[in-house]
Amino acid sequence: MITLDTSVWIDHLNNVNEQVSEYPDASEVLIPHVIGEIALGTIRDRRRVLDSLNGLSQLIVANTEEVMTTIERHGLAGSGIGFVDANLIASCLLTQDCLLWTRDRRLAAVADRLGLGVRMH
């Protein structure tokens, strides 16, 4: 399965990223933190979009201890990613066959290093 980070969702919601439609299984799962980040922005059809996102399946969501363990075990300190991104990485690691699609260079570098990265054409 492929999960999208906030940057890819925002592009998709703004009709900038048509590739998401080409990969129907790419938008099936997410973590509530990504929904929260989207909710903090300005989006068209806000209620409909948030209801749709809340209806999607969720990855296994890493708890704080699991995120902290991931940060230490995989050397994420100083990598330039934030805590929500670290939670997304930890959640992908906890979920079998999960890959991460992001437009964030630093997050992509971490995902690639851990074998979670997705490169779309």
Short mmCIF file of C-alpha atoms in Angstrom, two decimals:
data_model
loop_
_atom_site.label_atom_id
_atom_site.label_comp_id
_atom_site.label_asym_id
_atom_site.label_seq_id
_atom_site.Cartn_x
_atom_site.Cartn_y
_atom_site.Cartn_z
CA MET A 1 0.00 0.00 0.00
CA ILE A 2 1.05 3.57 -0.55
CA THR A 3 0.25 6.37 1.88
CA LEU A 4 0.45 10.03 1.01
CA ASP A 5 1.96 12.71 3.20
CA THR A 6 0.35 16.11 3.60
CA SER A 7 2.28 17.69 0.70
CA VAL A 8 0.92 15.19 -1.83
CA TRP A 9 -2.62 15.44 -0.43
CA ILE A 10 -2.57 19.24 -0.67
CA ASP A 11 -1.41 19.11 -4.29
CA HIS A 12 -4.09 16.52 -5.05
CA LEU A 13 -6.83 18.56 -3.37
CA ASN A 14 -5.74 21.63 -5.33
CA ASN A 15 -5.83 19.62 -8.58
CA VAL A 16 -2.09 20.07 -9.00
CA ASN A 17 -1.22 16.38 -8.71
CA GLU A 18 -3.15 14.29 -11.22
CA GLN A 19 -0.89 11.29 -10.51
CA VAL A 20 -2.82 10.40 -7.37
CA SER A 21 -5.80 9.42 -9.53
CA GLU A 22 -3.54 7.11 -11.53
CA TYR A 23 -2.75 5.09 -8.39
CA PRO A 24 -6.10 4.32 -6.75
CA ASP A 25 -4.52 2.37 -3.88
CA ALA A 26 -2.21 5.31 -3.15
CA SER A 27 -4.80 7.24 -1.23
CA GLU A 28 -6.48 4.48 0.74
CA VAL A 29 -4.66 4.90 4.05
CA LEU A 30 -3.31 7.72 6.15
CA ILE A 31 -2.71 8.77 9.74
CA PRO A 32 -4.90 11.23 11.65
CA HIS A 33 -1.97 13.65 11.92
CA VAL A 34 -2.11 14.20 8.14
CA ILE A 35 -5.84 14.91 8.35
CA GLY A 36 -5.05 17.39 11.12
CA GLU A 37 -2.46 19.17 9.02
CA ILE A 38 -4.90 19.40 6.12
CA ALA A 39 -7.64 20.66 8.46
CA LEU A 40 -5.36 23.50 9.56
CA GLY A 41 -5.08 24.75 5.99
CA THR A 42 -7.55 26.48 3.72
CA ILE A 43 -9.28 23.93 1.51
CA ARG A 44 -12.24 24.07 -0.84
CA ASP A 45 -15.30 22.04 0.17
CA ARG A 46 -13.77 21.75 3.63
CA ARG A 47 -16.47 19.62 5.30
CA ARG A 48 -16.77 17.20 2.37
CA VAL A 49 -12.99 16.77 2.07
CA LEU A 50 -12.46 16.23 5.80
CA ASP A 51 -15.38 13.79 5.99
CA SER A 52 -13.94 11.86 3.03
CA LEU A 53 -10.47 11.75 4.58
CA ASN A 54 -11.88 10.64 7.93
CA GLY A 55 -13.63 7.79 6.11
CA LEU A 56 -10.37 6.33 4.81
CA SER A 57 -8.57 3.47 6.52
CA GLN A 58 -5.78 4.41 8.87
CA LEU A 59 -2.30 3.04 9.15
CA ILE A 60 -1.25 1.57 12.45
CA VAL A 61 -0.56 4.84 14.26
CA ALA A 62 2.73 4.85 16.15
CA ASN A 63 2.53 6.05 19.73
CA THR A 64 5.03 8.55 21.13
CA GLU A 65 7.32 5.83 22.49
CA GLU A 66 7.40 4.07 19.11
CA VAL A 67 8.17 7.36 17.36
CA MET A 68 10.98 8.14 19.80
CA THR A 69 12.39 4.63 19.29
CA THR A 70 12.23 5.13 15.51
CA ILE A 71 14.03 8.47 15.83
CA GLU A 72 16.87 6.86 17.80
CA ARG A 73 17.06 3.52 15.98
CA HIS A 74 17.10 5.06 12.51
CA GLY A 75 19.12 8.20 13.22
CA LEU A 76 16.36 10.69 12.41
CA ALA A 77 17.65 13.40 14.75
CA GLY A 78 19.05 16.23 12.65
CA SER A 79 17.44 14.85 9.47
CA GLY A 80 15.31 17.97 9.03
CA ILE A 81 11.94 16.27 9.39
CA GLY A 82 9.34 17.18 11.99
CA PHE A 83 7.58 15.08 14.59
CA VAL A 84 4.49 14.46 12.41
CA ASP A 85 6.82 13.23 9.64
CA ALA A 86 8.65 11.00 12.14
CA ASN A 87 5.28 9.62 13.22
CA LEU A 88 4.41 8.93 9.59
CA ILE A 89 7.72 7.08 9.14
CA ALA A 90 7.19 5.08 12.34
CA SER A 91 3.61 4.26 11.34
CA CYS A 92 4.76 3.06 7.90
CA LEU A 93 7.38 0.87 9.56
CA LEU A 94 4.69 -0.67 11.77
CA THR A 95 2.35 -1.32 8.83
CA GLN A 96 3.21 -4.26 6.59
CA ASP A 97 4.04 -3.40 2.96
CA CYS A 98 3.59 0.33 3.45
CA LEU A 99 5.34 2.86 1.21
CA LEU A 100 5.34 6.63 1.57
CA TRP A 101 4.75 9.13 -1.21
CA THR A 102 5.99 12.63 -0.35
CA ARG A 103 7.10 15.77 -2.14
CA ASP A 104 9.18 16.88 0.86
CA ARG A 105 12.86 16.37 0.00
CA ARG A 106 14.00 15.65 3.54
CA LEU A 107 11.18 13.25 4.29
CA ALA A 108 11.75 11.55 0.92
CA ALA A 109 15.44 11.10 1.76
CA VAL A 110 14.56 9.43 5.07
CA ALA A 111 11.88 7.26 3.44
CA ASP A 112 14.30 6.21 0.69
CA ARG A 113 17.02 5.35 3.20
CA LEU A 114 14.58 3.15 5.13
CA GLY A 115 13.19 1.44 2.01
CA LEU A 116 9.81 3.18 2.31
CA GLY A 117 10.14 5.69 -0.52
CA VAL A 118 7.97 5.83 -3.61
CA ARG A 119 9.03 7.52 -6.83
CA MET A 120 6.20 8.47 -9.10
CA HIS A 121 6.79 9.32 -12.75
#
